[in-house]
Amino acid sequence: MSEISRNGVGGGGQSGRIGIGLELDDIHMKILEVLRENGRISVAALAERVGISRASAYTRFEALRADGAIKRFTAEIDHVRAGLGITALIFVTVRQQMWKQFRAELARMPEVEYCAITTGQHDAMIQVRVADVAAVHTMVTDRLANIPAVKATETVFILDEVLKRPYVLPSDHEHDRDRDPGQGRGRSARRPAGEAQGGDVPLGKMRFVGAAEGRAALQKDL
Amino acid sequence: MSEISRNGVGGGGQSGRIGIGLELDDIHMKILEVLRENGRISVAALAERVGISRASAYTRFEALRADGAIKRFTAEIDHVRAGLGITALIFVTVRQQMWKQFRAELARMPEVEYCAITTGQHDAMIQVRVADVAAVHTMVTDRLANIPAVKATETVFILDEVLKRPYVLPSDHEHDRDRDPGQGRGRSARRPAGEAQGGDVPLGKMRFVGAAEGRAALQKDL
DNA sequence: GTTGAAATTAGTACGAA
DNA sequence: TTCGTACTAATTTCAAC
């Protein structure tokens, strides 16, 4: 229980890339599948569900944590129940070469649950959870607007969260019903999906939005 | 252990609203704080960290699950490690009164990790995790575009996930260092944050985007 | 990588404050 | 309600195969 034992780099930095650790095989994937749905399952029960022995389950479990494939275990909490009924998305345009400052300020905002740097019209999207709409206004108006790095914002409210999956895994994509243990369809059997048979697309109703001002290369600059 | 014992409605539907269950006090909040950071902590250790007895911890733990405040426990998985290195946001404009179909189709797409209905220019935002950029293109072009409910899409790529907090809680907002156990600042002591002192906002560089076509009221129609 | 043991710990039920 | 204890059942660790 308690802390991680032999975890040198595992759940380290915010978005730190770690060198390629272990090769994830089918059993690893199955473990992840079980764990994302029931993070509190015992390793013994996990072993049974995956079809391996207890000792192996412990070994693999530890390996996945140490490797960083499993970053942490968390409880999914009902925001409304917790008193934060309002969720909003704020799209931010960041002034060039002020990303570092933007990031630093962001870390100081506890109401921010998620922030991603995106291509497209805006530079970043942040998701906030607050108690009421006034708090959104306060946040955008007082906090964000006062950050020099923030050039402009655009706010939308989330009316309903239609679906929220724990974590998507490659095994979800290919709907294998027939299990072939000896086949080893681990990392390689995933078909590239590049052979798009897209011939009967109705019209050009979709739009891909590339990076504005060639900002894409700037992500390391943070 | 496994399933919830006295859970009548608890972790029921996707977005089902449940009647007000238990009043969450400070200790409940502390439990949630610990659990969102370490979902696999033992109840004994949890009791110690929160400062209550084991028996109480078990009772409250169960109550939080039964109430639905804790929806589930999950493992945070490294998508890149799992083989899904590409994350994209797809903003979808949905044809009116075809929400039900849109939702149904969405449920059949395993690469969708999150979908929210929003105000603003678009109607919904979906986040997908796939192996490569080609898969994004395939998905938008073949899958989404072929859904009648989808009027238009706009896709942006996520270049970096700056921060991802397990779950935001009200207690994060007010940085209480001084603990006053007898004061009971549970749900009520949260200040409305409405008194915005926003006087020195530089300029009108922020924008609030309301619902398009009065769609806001339509969310129950799904 | 697997099985089977021992030691520890977790979960439950009860009474008392 | 909450706490503390004892009891039962489960898990984890460690050994040998």
GROMACS .gro file of C-alpha atoms (C1' of nucleotides) in nm:
model
  478
    1MET     CA    1   0.000   0.000   0.000
    2SER     CA    2   0.094   0.363   0.032
    3GLU     CA    3   0.372   0.483  -0.191
    4ILE     CA    4   0.539   0.348  -0.497
    5SER     CA    5   0.830   0.128  -0.420
    6ARG     CA    6   1.075   0.104  -0.705
    7ASN     CA    7   0.952   0.386  -0.915
    8GLY     CA    8   1.239   0.595  -1.037
    9VAL     CA    9   1.079   0.808  -1.301
   10GLY     CA   10   0.727   0.673  -1.331
   11GLY     CA   11   0.468   0.930  -1.239
   12GLY     CA   12   0.721   1.205  -1.247
   13GLY     CA   13   0.673   1.530  -1.433
   14GLN     CA   14   0.362   1.686  -1.572
   15SER     CA   15   0.415   1.579  -1.928
   16GLY     CA   16   0.762   1.435  -1.916
   17ARG     CA   17   0.845   1.187  -2.183
   18ILE     CA   18   1.020   0.876  -2.066
   19GLY     CA   19   1.225   0.643  -2.274
   20ILE     CA   20   1.062   0.333  -2.410
   21GLY     CA   21   1.027   0.097  -2.123
   22LEU     CA   22   0.868  -0.239  -2.156
   23GLU     CA   23   0.692  -0.379  -2.454
   24LEU     CA   24   0.324  -0.402  -2.383
   25ASP     CA   25   0.179  -0.733  -2.486
   26ASP     CA   26  -0.179  -0.855  -2.487
   27ILE     CA   27  -0.180  -0.937  -2.121
   28HIS     CA   28  -0.056  -0.594  -2.031
   29MET     CA   29  -0.337  -0.449  -2.233
   30LYS     CA   30  -0.592  -0.666  -2.063
   31ILE     CA   31  -0.461  -0.555  -1.728
   32LEU     CA   32  -0.501  -0.193  -1.831
   33GLU     CA   33  -0.851  -0.267  -1.952
   34VAL     CA   34  -0.953  -0.409  -1.620
   35LEU     CA   35  -0.777  -0.143  -1.418
   36ARG     CA   36  -0.927   0.154  -1.595
   37GLU     CA   37  -1.273   0.024  -1.513
   38ASN     CA   38  -1.198  -0.085  -1.162
   39GLY     CA   39  -0.897   0.083  -1.017
   40ARG     CA   40  -0.948  -0.073  -0.678
   41ILE     CA   41  -0.956  -0.432  -0.783
   42SER     CA   42  -0.719  -0.656  -0.595
   43VAL     CA   43  -0.425  -0.798  -0.779
   44ALA     CA   44  -0.554  -1.145  -0.704
   45ALA     CA   45  -0.886  -1.074  -0.871
   46LEU     CA   46  -0.706  -0.900  -1.152
   47ALA     CA   47  -0.495  -1.208  -1.214
   48GLU     CA   48  -0.805  -1.420  -1.235
   49ARG     CA   49  -0.979  -1.188  -1.477
   50VAL     CA   50  -0.675  -1.164  -1.699
   51GLY     CA   51  -0.599  -1.532  -1.681
   52ILE     CA   52  -0.256  -1.536  -1.527
   53SER     CA   53  -0.117  -1.635  -1.192
   54ARG     CA   54  -0.110  -1.405  -0.897
   55ALA     CA   55   0.264  -1.368  -0.892
   56SER     CA   56   0.271  -1.269  -1.258
   57ALA     CA   57  -0.004  -1.023  -1.200
   58TYR     CA   58   0.199  -0.858  -0.926
   59THR     CA   59   0.505  -0.845  -1.144
   60ARG     CA   60   0.321  -0.697  -1.438
   61PHE     CA   61   0.126  -0.460  -1.223
   62GLU     CA   62   0.444  -0.323  -1.075
   63ALA     CA   63   0.609  -0.308  -1.415
   64LEU     CA   64   0.323  -0.107  -1.559
   65ARG     CA   65   0.345   0.142  -1.278
   66ALA     CA   66   0.720   0.168  -1.291
   67ASP     CA   67   0.713   0.208  -1.664
   68GLY     CA   68   0.462   0.486  -1.645
   69ALA     CA   69   0.197   0.316  -1.852
   70ILE     CA   70  -0.020   0.348  -1.544
   71LYS     CA   71   0.034   0.699  -1.421
   72ARG     CA   72  -0.185   0.694  -1.115
   73PHE     CA   73  -0.506   0.567  -0.968
   74THR     CA   74  -0.786   0.806  -0.909
   75ALA     CA   75  -1.146   0.827  -0.800
   76GLU     CA   76  -1.397   0.967  -1.042
   77ILE     CA   77  -1.589   1.227  -0.851
   78ASP     CA   78  -1.928   1.376  -0.928
   79HIS     CA   79  -1.853   1.746  -0.970
   80VAL     CA   80  -2.208   1.851  -0.912
   81ARG     CA   81  -2.217   1.654  -0.589
   82ALA     CA   82  -1.889   1.808  -0.487
   83GLY     CA   83  -2.034   2.154  -0.534
   84LEU     CA   84  -1.890   2.245  -0.872
   85GLY     CA   85  -2.190   2.241  -1.098
   86ILE     CA   86  -2.054   2.453  -1.379
   87THR     CA   87  -1.808   2.333  -1.639
   88ALA     CA   88  -1.674   2.565  -1.905
   89LEU     CA   89  -1.424   2.554  -2.183
   90ILE     CA   90  -1.203   2.854  -2.235
   91PHE     CA   91  -1.015   2.880  -2.558
   92VAL     CA   92  -0.709   3.092  -2.516
   93THR     CA   93  -0.495   3.272  -2.764
   94VAL     CA   94  -0.149   3.294  -2.618
   95ARG     CA   95   0.101   3.563  -2.700
   96GLN     CA   96   0.399   3.413  -2.872
   97GLN     CA   97   0.697   3.320  -2.660
   98MET     CA   98   0.505   3.374  -2.342
   99TRP     CA   99   0.406   3.012  -2.307
  100LYS     CA  100   0.621   2.960  -2.004
  101GLN     CA  101   0.441   3.232  -1.817
  102PHE     CA  102   0.107   3.104  -1.932
  103ARG     CA  103   0.189   2.759  -1.801
  104ALA     CA  104   0.309   2.891  -1.471
  105GLU     CA  105  -0.005   3.096  -1.417
  106LEU     CA  106  -0.218   2.803  -1.515
  107ALA     CA  107  -0.063   2.585  -1.249
  108ARG     CA  108  -0.179   2.838  -0.994
  109MET     CA  109  -0.542   2.806  -1.092
  110PRO     CA  110  -0.701   2.523  -0.899
  111GLU     CA  111  -1.027   2.537  -1.091
  112VAL     CA  112  -0.855   2.425  -1.408
  113GLU     CA  113  -0.900   2.055  -1.457
  114TYR     CA  114  -0.752   2.018  -1.799
  115CYS     CA  115  -0.543   2.222  -2.036
  116ALA     CA  116  -0.422   2.124  -2.378
  117ILE     CA  117  -0.230   2.306  -2.645
  118THR     CA  118  -0.408   2.276  -2.974
  119THR     CA  119  -0.373   2.352  -3.338
  120GLY     CA  120  -0.632   2.572  -3.498
  121GLN     CA  121  -0.773   2.912  -3.434
  122HIS     CA  122  -0.682   2.918  -3.067
  123ASP     CA  123  -0.368   2.806  -2.896
  124ALA     CA  124  -0.496   2.631  -2.590
  125MET     CA  125  -0.813   2.496  -2.446
  126ILE     CA  126  -0.870   2.487  -2.075
  127GLN     CA  127  -1.154   2.320  -1.894
  128VAL     CA  128  -1.265   2.464  -1.564
  129ARG     CA  129  -1.501   2.344  -1.293
  130VAL     CA  130  -1.656   2.607  -1.075
  131ALA     CA  131  -1.953   2.654  -0.847
  132ASP     CA  132  -2.151   2.899  -1.055
  133VAL     CA  133  -2.145   3.099  -1.375
  134ALA     CA  134  -2.027   3.404  -1.189
  135ALA     CA  135  -1.710   3.220  -1.105
  136VAL     CA  136  -1.647   3.159  -1.472
  137HIS     CA  137  -1.687   3.523  -1.542
  138THR     CA  138  -1.458   3.615  -1.258
  139MET     CA  139  -1.199   3.373  -1.372
  140VAL     CA  140  -1.195   3.486  -1.732
  141THR     CA  141  -1.227   3.851  -1.651
  142ASP     CA  142  -0.999   3.882  -1.352
  143ARG     CA  143  -0.756   3.599  -1.366
  144LEU     CA  144  -0.698   3.512  -1.728
  145ALA     CA  145  -0.739   3.855  -1.874
  146ASN     CA  146  -0.472   3.988  -1.642
  147ILE     CA  147  -0.211   3.746  -1.762
  148PRO     CA  148   0.003   3.923  -2.019
  149ALA     CA  149   0.056   3.597  -2.202
  150VAL     CA  150  -0.315   3.579  -2.273
  151LYS     CA  151  -0.401   3.765  -2.587
  152ALA     CA  152  -0.768   3.667  -2.609
  153THR     CA  153  -1.016   3.418  -2.476
  154GLU     CA  154  -1.335   3.260  -2.590
  155THR     CA  155  -1.560   3.086  -2.345
  156VAL     CA  156  -1.828   2.826  -2.396
  157PHE     CA  157  -2.028   2.642  -2.135
  158ILE     CA  158  -2.071   2.271  -2.117
  159LEU     CA  159  -2.438   2.188  -2.102
  160ASP     CA  160  -2.404   1.816  -2.068
  161GLU     CA  161  -2.128   1.560  -2.064
  162VAL     CA  162  -2.256   1.295  -2.295
  163LEU     CA  163  -1.986   1.043  -2.240
  164LYS     CA  164  -1.668   1.015  -2.045
  165ARG     CA  165  -1.470   0.701  -2.085
  166PRO     CA  166  -1.201   0.624  -1.831
  167TYR     CA  167  -0.933   0.584  -2.089
  168VAL     CA  168  -0.938   0.472  -2.446
  169LEU     CA  169  -0.721   0.175  -2.533
  170PRO     CA  170  -0.621   0.034  -2.870
  171SER     CA  171  -0.798  -0.289  -2.792
  172ASP     CA  172  -1.128  -0.105  -2.799
  173HIS     CA  173  -1.078  -0.016  -3.160
  174GLU     CA  174  -1.052  -0.365  -3.294
  175HIS     CA  175  -1.350  -0.555  -3.168
  176ASP     CA  176  -1.191  -0.894  -3.124
  177ARG     CA  177  -1.433  -1.149  -3.002
  178ASP     CA  178  -1.231  -1.453  -3.099
  179ARG     CA  179  -0.938  -1.483  -2.867
  180ASP     CA  180  -0.625  -1.633  -3.021
  181PRO     CA  181  -0.370  -1.654  -2.743
  182GLY     CA  182  -0.099  -1.793  -2.964
  183GLN     CA  183  -0.131  -1.527  -3.224
  184GLY     CA  184   0.022  -1.235  -3.038
  185ARG     CA  185  -0.163  -0.942  -3.179
  186GLY     CA  186  -0.001  -0.701  -2.938
  187ARG     CA  187   0.135  -0.381  -3.076
  188SER     CA  188   0.189  -0.480  -3.432
  189ALA     CA  189  -0.145  -0.623  -3.530
  190ARG     CA  190  -0.309  -0.286  -3.504
  191ARG     CA  191  -0.394  -0.196  -3.857
  192PRO     CA  192  -0.275   0.149  -3.956
  193ALA     CA  193  -0.620   0.257  -4.061
  194GLY     CA  194  -0.449   0.454  -4.328
  195GLU     CA  195  -0.627   0.276  -4.606
  196ALA     CA  196  -0.924   0.500  -4.584
  197GLN     CA  197  -1.198   0.373  -4.805
  198GLY     CA  198  -1.344   0.720  -4.800
  199GLY     CA  199  -1.522   0.733  -5.129
  200ASP     CA  200  -1.880   0.806  -5.041
  201VAL     CA  201  -1.829   1.110  -4.825
  202PRO     CA  202  -2.131   1.332  -4.881
  203LEU     CA  203  -1.972   1.670  -4.907
  204GLY     CA  204  -1.699   1.889  -4.777
  205LYS     CA  205  -1.873   1.948  -4.452
  206MET     CA  206  -1.568   1.874  -4.245
  207ARG     CA  207  -1.277   2.098  -4.183
  208PHE     CA  208  -0.927   2.036  -4.054
  209VAL     CA  209  -0.776   2.328  -3.882
  210GLY     CA  210  -0.400   2.347  -3.887
  211ALA     CA  211  -0.171   2.539  -3.658
  212ALA     CA  212  -0.193   2.914  -3.671
  213GLU     CA  213   0.125   3.109  -3.739
  214GLY     CA  214   0.337   2.796  -3.743
  215ARG     CA  215   0.306   2.762  -3.371
  216ALA     CA  216   0.313   2.386  -3.388
  217ALA     CA  217   0.688   2.369  -3.361
  218LEU     CA  218   0.685   2.584  -3.052
  219GLN     CA  219   0.556   2.326  -2.811
  220LYS     CA  220   0.901   2.233  -2.690
  221ASP     CA  221   0.960   2.596  -2.614
  222LEU     CA  222   0.745   2.585  -2.303
  223MET     CA  223  -1.624  -0.668  -0.150
  224SER     CA  224  -1.673  -0.579  -0.512
  225GLU     CA  225  -2.012  -0.426  -0.566
  226ILE     CA  226  -2.196  -0.157  -0.381
  227SER     CA  227  -2.421  -0.288  -0.112
  228ARG     CA  228  -2.694  -0.043  -0.031
  229ASN     CA  229  -2.690   0.143  -0.355
  230GLY     CA  230  -3.033   0.211  -0.490
  231VAL     CA  231  -2.955   0.454  -0.765
  232GLY     CA  232  -2.590   0.545  -0.714
  233GLY     CA  233  -2.369   0.506  -1.014
  234GLY     CA  234  -2.658   0.456  -1.246
  235GLY     CA  235  -2.692   0.616  -1.584
  236GLN     CA  236  -2.453   0.810  -1.796
  237SER     CA  237  -2.565   1.150  -1.686
  238GLY     CA  238  -2.858   1.069  -1.464
  239ARG     CA  239  -2.938   1.322  -1.201
  240ILE     CA  240  -3.000   1.178  -0.860
  241GLY     CA  241  -3.181   1.335  -0.574
  242ILE     CA  242  -2.977   1.508  -0.308
  243GLY     CA  243  -2.826   1.233  -0.104
  244LEU     CA  244  -2.600   1.304   0.186
  245GLU     CA  245  -2.465   1.637   0.291
  246LEU     CA  246  -2.096   1.645   0.224
  247ASP     CA  247  -1.903   1.783   0.518
  248ASP     CA  248  -1.536   1.862   0.554
  249ILE     CA  249  -1.438   1.507   0.624
  250HIS     CA  250  -1.617   1.385   0.316
  251MET     CA  251  -1.425   1.639   0.115
  252LYS     CA  252  -1.097   1.533   0.265
  253ILE     CA  253  -1.176   1.176   0.176
  254LEU     CA  254  -1.242   1.278  -0.181
  255GLU     CA  255  -0.919   1.473  -0.187
  256VAL     CA  256  -0.718   1.174  -0.083
  257LEU     CA  257  -0.903   0.933  -0.307
  258ARG     CA  258  -0.867   1.131  -0.625
  259GLU     CA  259  -0.492   1.131  -0.580
  260ASN     CA  260  -0.460   0.773  -0.468
  261GLY     CA  261  -0.755   0.564  -0.567
  262ARG     CA  262  -0.595   0.246  -0.441
  263ILE     CA  263  -0.528   0.361  -0.089
  264SER     CA  264  -0.656   0.125   0.175
  265VAL     CA  265  -0.943   0.238   0.389
  266ALA     CA  266  -0.724   0.202   0.694
  267ALA     CA  267  -0.464   0.438   0.554
  268LEU     CA  268  -0.738   0.669   0.436
  269ALA     CA  269  -0.879   0.685   0.786
  270GLU     CA  270  -0.541   0.780   0.922
  271ARG     CA  271  -0.483   1.052   0.664
  272VAL     CA  272  -0.825   1.201   0.721
  273GLY     CA  273  -0.811   1.170   1.094
  274ILE     CA  274  -1.102   0.942   1.171
  275SER     CA  275  -1.139   0.586   1.287
  276ARG     CA  276  -1.132   0.293   1.051
  277ALA     CA  277  -1.494   0.212   1.115
  278SER     CA  278  -1.602   0.565   1.029
  279ALA     CA  279  -1.387   0.561   0.722
  280TYR     CA  280  -1.561   0.249   0.598
  281THR     CA  281  -1.901   0.400   0.663
  282ARG     CA  282  -1.822   0.726   0.488
  283PHE     CA  283  -1.646   0.554   0.204
  284GLU     CA  284  -1.950   0.341   0.140
  285ALA     CA  285  -2.181   0.637   0.174
  286LEU     CA  286  -1.986   0.835  -0.084
  287ARG     CA  287  -2.003   0.550  -0.330
  288ALA     CA  288  -2.370   0.483  -0.266
  289ASP     CA  289  -2.451   0.849  -0.296
  290GLY     CA  290  -2.274   0.873  -0.627
  291ALA     CA  291  -2.025   1.137  -0.520
  292ILE     CA  292  -1.763   0.880  -0.608
  293LYS     CA  293  -1.865   0.739  -0.940
  294ARG     CA  294  -1.588   0.488  -0.994
  295PHE     CA  295  -1.222   0.420  -0.951
  296THR     CA  296  -0.998   0.420  -1.248
  297ALA     CA  297  -0.636   0.395  -1.353
  298GLU     CA  298  -0.483   0.683  -1.539
  299ILE     CA  299  -0.314   0.535  -1.839
  300ASP     CA  300  -0.044   0.682  -2.057
  301HIS     CA  301  -0.207   0.695  -2.400
  302VAL     CA  302   0.120   0.716  -2.582
  303ARG     CA  303   0.246   0.410  -2.400
  304ALA     CA  304  -0.075   0.233  -2.479
  305GLY     CA  305  -0.026   0.299  -2.847
  306LEU     CA  306  -0.260   0.591  -2.898
  307GLY     CA  307  -0.028   0.878  -2.955
  308ILE     CA  308  -0.266   1.113  -3.126
  309THR     CA  309  -0.533   1.314  -2.950
  310ALA     CA  310  -0.771   1.534  -3.139
  311LEU     CA  311  -1.070   1.751  -3.066
  312ILE     CA  312  -1.357   1.743  -3.307
  313PHE     CA  313  -1.613   2.014  -3.283
  314VAL     CA  314  -1.941   1.899  -3.423
  315THR     CA  315  -2.241   2.088  -3.544
  316VAL     CA  316  -2.541   1.867  -3.492
  317ARG     CA  317  -2.856   1.883  -3.696
  318GLN     CA  318  -3.144   1.988  -3.477
  319GLN     CA  319  -3.359   1.716  -3.330
  320MET     CA  320  -3.117   1.448  -3.432
  321TRP     CA  321  -2.935   1.445  -3.102
  322LYS     CA  322  -3.059   1.104  -3.011
  323GLN     CA  323  -2.907   0.955  -3.321
  324PHE     CA  324  -2.587   1.146  -3.267
  325ARG     CA  325  -2.559   1.010  -2.917
  326ALA     CA  326  -2.628   0.657  -3.027
  327GLU     CA  327  -2.363   0.670  -3.295
  328LEU     CA  328  -2.118   0.820  -3.055
  329ALA     CA  329  -2.157   0.533  -2.815
  330ARG     CA  330  -2.045   0.302  -3.093
  331MET     CA  331  -1.715   0.482  -3.141
  332PRO     CA  332  -1.457   0.339  -2.906
  333GLU     CA  333  -1.194   0.597  -2.987
  334VAL     CA  334  -1.405   0.870  -2.831
  335GLU     CA  335  -1.291   0.939  -2.479
  336TYR     CA  336  -1.501   1.240  -2.401
  337CYS     CA  337  -1.798   1.419  -2.548
  338ALA     CA  338  -1.967   1.728  -2.418
  339ILE     CA  339  -2.250   1.940  -2.546
  340THR     CA  340  -2.149   2.301  -2.548
  341THR     CA  341  -2.281   2.646  -2.607
  342GLY     CA  342  -2.119   2.853  -2.875
  343GLN     CA  343  -2.048   2.814  -3.238
  344HIS     CA  344  -2.053   2.436  -3.234
  345ASP     CA  345  -2.287   2.200  -3.059
  346ALA     CA  346  -2.059   1.936  -2.925
  347MET     CA  347  -1.695   1.870  -2.866
  348ILE     CA  348  -1.555   1.521  -2.881
  349GLN     CA  349  -1.208   1.413  -2.785
  350VAL     CA  350  -1.060   1.113  -2.958
  351ARG     CA  351  -0.748   0.906  -2.899
  352VAL     CA  352  -0.609   0.722  -3.197
  353ALA     CA  353  -0.286   0.567  -3.313
  354ASP     CA  354  -0.199   0.807  -3.592
  355VAL     CA  355  -0.322   1.112  -3.777
  356ALA     CA  356  -0.460   0.896  -4.053
  357ALA     CA  357  -0.701   0.746  -3.805
  358VAL     CA  358  -0.831   1.093  -3.722
  359HIS     CA  359  -0.890   1.160  -4.084
  360THR     CA  360  -1.064   0.828  -4.128
  361MET     CA  361  -1.280   0.887  -3.832
  362VAL     CA  362  -1.393   1.233  -3.932
  363THR     CA  363  -1.426   1.151  -4.297
  364ASP     CA  364  -1.580   0.807  -4.285
  365ARG     CA  365  -1.749   0.775  -3.954
  366LEU     CA  366  -1.867   1.117  -3.846
  367ALA     CA  367  -1.938   1.258  -4.188
  368ASN     CA  368  -2.166   0.968  -4.265
  369ILE     CA  369  -2.387   1.034  -3.968
  370PRO     CA  370  -2.691   1.231  -4.085
  371ALA     CA  371  -2.707   1.406  -3.752
  372VAL     CA  372  -2.368   1.559  -3.814
  373LYS     CA  373  -2.398   1.879  -4.007
  374ALA     CA  374  -2.035   1.987  -3.995
  375THR     CA  375  -1.714   1.921  -3.811
  376GLU     CA  376  -1.402   2.109  -3.724
  377THR     CA  377  -1.094   1.923  -3.612
  378VAL     CA  378  -0.794   2.041  -3.417
  379PHE     CA  379  -0.504   1.837  -3.289
  380ILE     CA  380  -0.377   1.839  -2.937
  381LEU     CA  381  -0.007   1.909  -2.939
  382ASP     CA  382   0.050   1.878  -2.569
  383GLU     CA  383  -0.153   1.819  -2.259
  384VAL     CA  384  -0.025   2.080  -2.025
  385LEU     CA  385  -0.213   1.973  -1.720
  386LYS     CA  386  -0.466   1.715  -1.626
  387ARG     CA  387  -0.590   1.716  -1.274
  388PRO     CA  388  -0.769   1.411  -1.142
  389TYR     CA  389  -1.071   1.603  -1.035
  390VAL     CA  390  -1.121   1.955  -0.919
  391LEU     CA  391  -1.276   1.999  -0.577
  392PRO     CA  392  -1.415   2.308  -0.409
  393SER     CA  393  -1.156   2.280  -0.136
  394ASP     CA  394  -0.887   2.358  -0.389
  395HIS     CA  395  -1.035   2.696  -0.453
  396GLU     CA  396  -1.014   2.829  -0.103
  397HIS     CA  397  -0.662   2.774   0.017
  398ASP     CA  398  -0.732   2.707   0.381
  399ARG     CA  399  -0.423   2.642   0.578
  400ASP     CA  400  -0.576   2.705   0.920
  401ARG     CA  401  -0.802   2.421   1.006
  402ASP     CA  402  -1.100   2.511   1.222
  403PRO     CA  403  -1.274   2.185   1.297
  404GLY     CA  404  -1.553   2.343   1.493
  405GLN     CA  405  -1.638   2.594   1.229
  406GLY     CA  406  -1.795   2.366   0.972
  407ARG     CA  407  -1.713   2.537   0.648
  408GLY     CA  408  -1.854   2.255   0.444
  409ARG     CA  409  -2.086   2.353   0.165
  410SER     CA  410  -2.194   2.691   0.285
  411ALA     CA  411  -1.868   2.868   0.346
  412ARG     CA  412  -1.783   2.874  -0.019
  413ARG     CA  413  -1.795   3.233  -0.117
  414PRO     CA  414  -2.003   3.300  -0.425
  415ALA     CA  415  -1.717   3.471  -0.601
  416GLY     CA  416  -1.976   3.695  -0.755
  417GLU     CA  417  -1.826   4.009  -0.617
  418ALA     CA  418  -1.592   4.050  -0.905
  419GLN     CA  419  -1.352   4.331  -0.841
  420GLY     CA  420  -1.293   4.344  -1.211
  421GLY     CA  421  -1.201   4.703  -1.257
  422ASP     CA  422  -0.861   4.691  -1.413
  423VAL     CA  423  -0.933   4.455  -1.697
  424PRO     CA  424  -0.714   4.571  -1.984
  425LEU     CA  425  -0.954   4.551  -2.271
  426GLY     CA  426  -1.235   4.354  -2.418
  427LYS     CA  427  -1.016   4.074  -2.522
  428MET     CA  428  -1.241   3.806  -2.388
  429ARG     CA  429  -1.557   3.678  -2.540
  430PHE     CA  430  -1.841   3.476  -2.403
  431VAL     CA  431  -2.014   3.265  -2.658
  432GLY     CA  432  -2.376   3.185  -2.591
  433ALA     CA  433  -2.586   2.907  -2.728
  434ALA     CA  434  -2.652   2.912  -3.098
  435GLU     CA  435  -3.012   2.900  -3.216
  436GLY     CA  436  -3.142   2.868  -2.864
  437ARG     CA  437  -3.026   2.513  -2.843
  438ALA     CA  438  -2.954   2.540  -2.475
  439ALA     CA  439  -3.298   2.426  -2.376
  440LEU     CA  440  -3.274   2.122  -2.595
  441GLN     CA  441  -3.041   1.922  -2.381
  442LYS     CA  442  -3.321   1.727  -2.216
  443ASP     CA  443  -3.443   1.632  -2.559
  444LEU     CA  444  -3.163   1.383  -2.607
  445DG     C1'  445   0.589  -1.824  -1.525
  446DT     C1'  446   0.330  -2.099  -1.190
  447DT     C1'  447   0.166  -2.303  -0.757
  448DG     C1'  448   0.125  -2.332  -0.252
  449DA     C1'  449   0.244  -2.197   0.184
  450DA     C1'  450   0.287  -1.826   0.580
  451DA     C1'  451   0.241  -1.356   0.744
  452DT     C1'  452   0.021  -0.949   0.712
  453DT     C1'  453  -0.352  -0.676   0.623
  454DA     C1'  454  -0.819  -0.569   0.503
  455DG     C1'  455  -1.316  -0.588   0.593
  456DT     C1'  456  -1.703  -0.686   0.921
  457DA     C1'  457  -1.964  -0.698   1.342
  458DC     C1'  458  -2.023  -0.586   1.770
  459DG     C1'  459  -2.035  -0.310   2.209
  460DA     C1'  460  -1.929   0.133   2.446
  461DA     C1'  461  -1.875   0.624   2.476
  462DT     C1'  462  -2.253   0.912   1.508
  463DT     C1'  463  -1.825   0.781   1.608
  464DC     C1'  464  -1.477   0.504   1.813
  465DG     C1'  465  -1.235   0.079   1.959
  466DT     C1'  466  -1.182  -0.397   1.966
  467DA     C1'  467  -1.213  -0.870   1.824
  468DC     C1'  468  -1.318  -1.192   1.467
  469DT     C1'  469  -1.322  -1.358   0.996
  470DA     C1'  470  -1.178  -1.348   0.537
  471DA     C1'  471  -0.896  -1.189   0.204
  472DT     C1'  472  -0.473  -1.025   0.013
  473DT     C1'  473   0.023  -0.990  -0.041
  474DT     C1'  474   0.468  -1.179   0.012
  475DC     C1'  475   0.793  -1.537  -0.021
  476DA     C1'  476   0.925  -1.972  -0.098
  477DA     C1'  477   1.005  -2.382  -0.406
  478DC     C1'  478   0.874  -2.608  -0.835
   0.00000   0.00000   0.00000
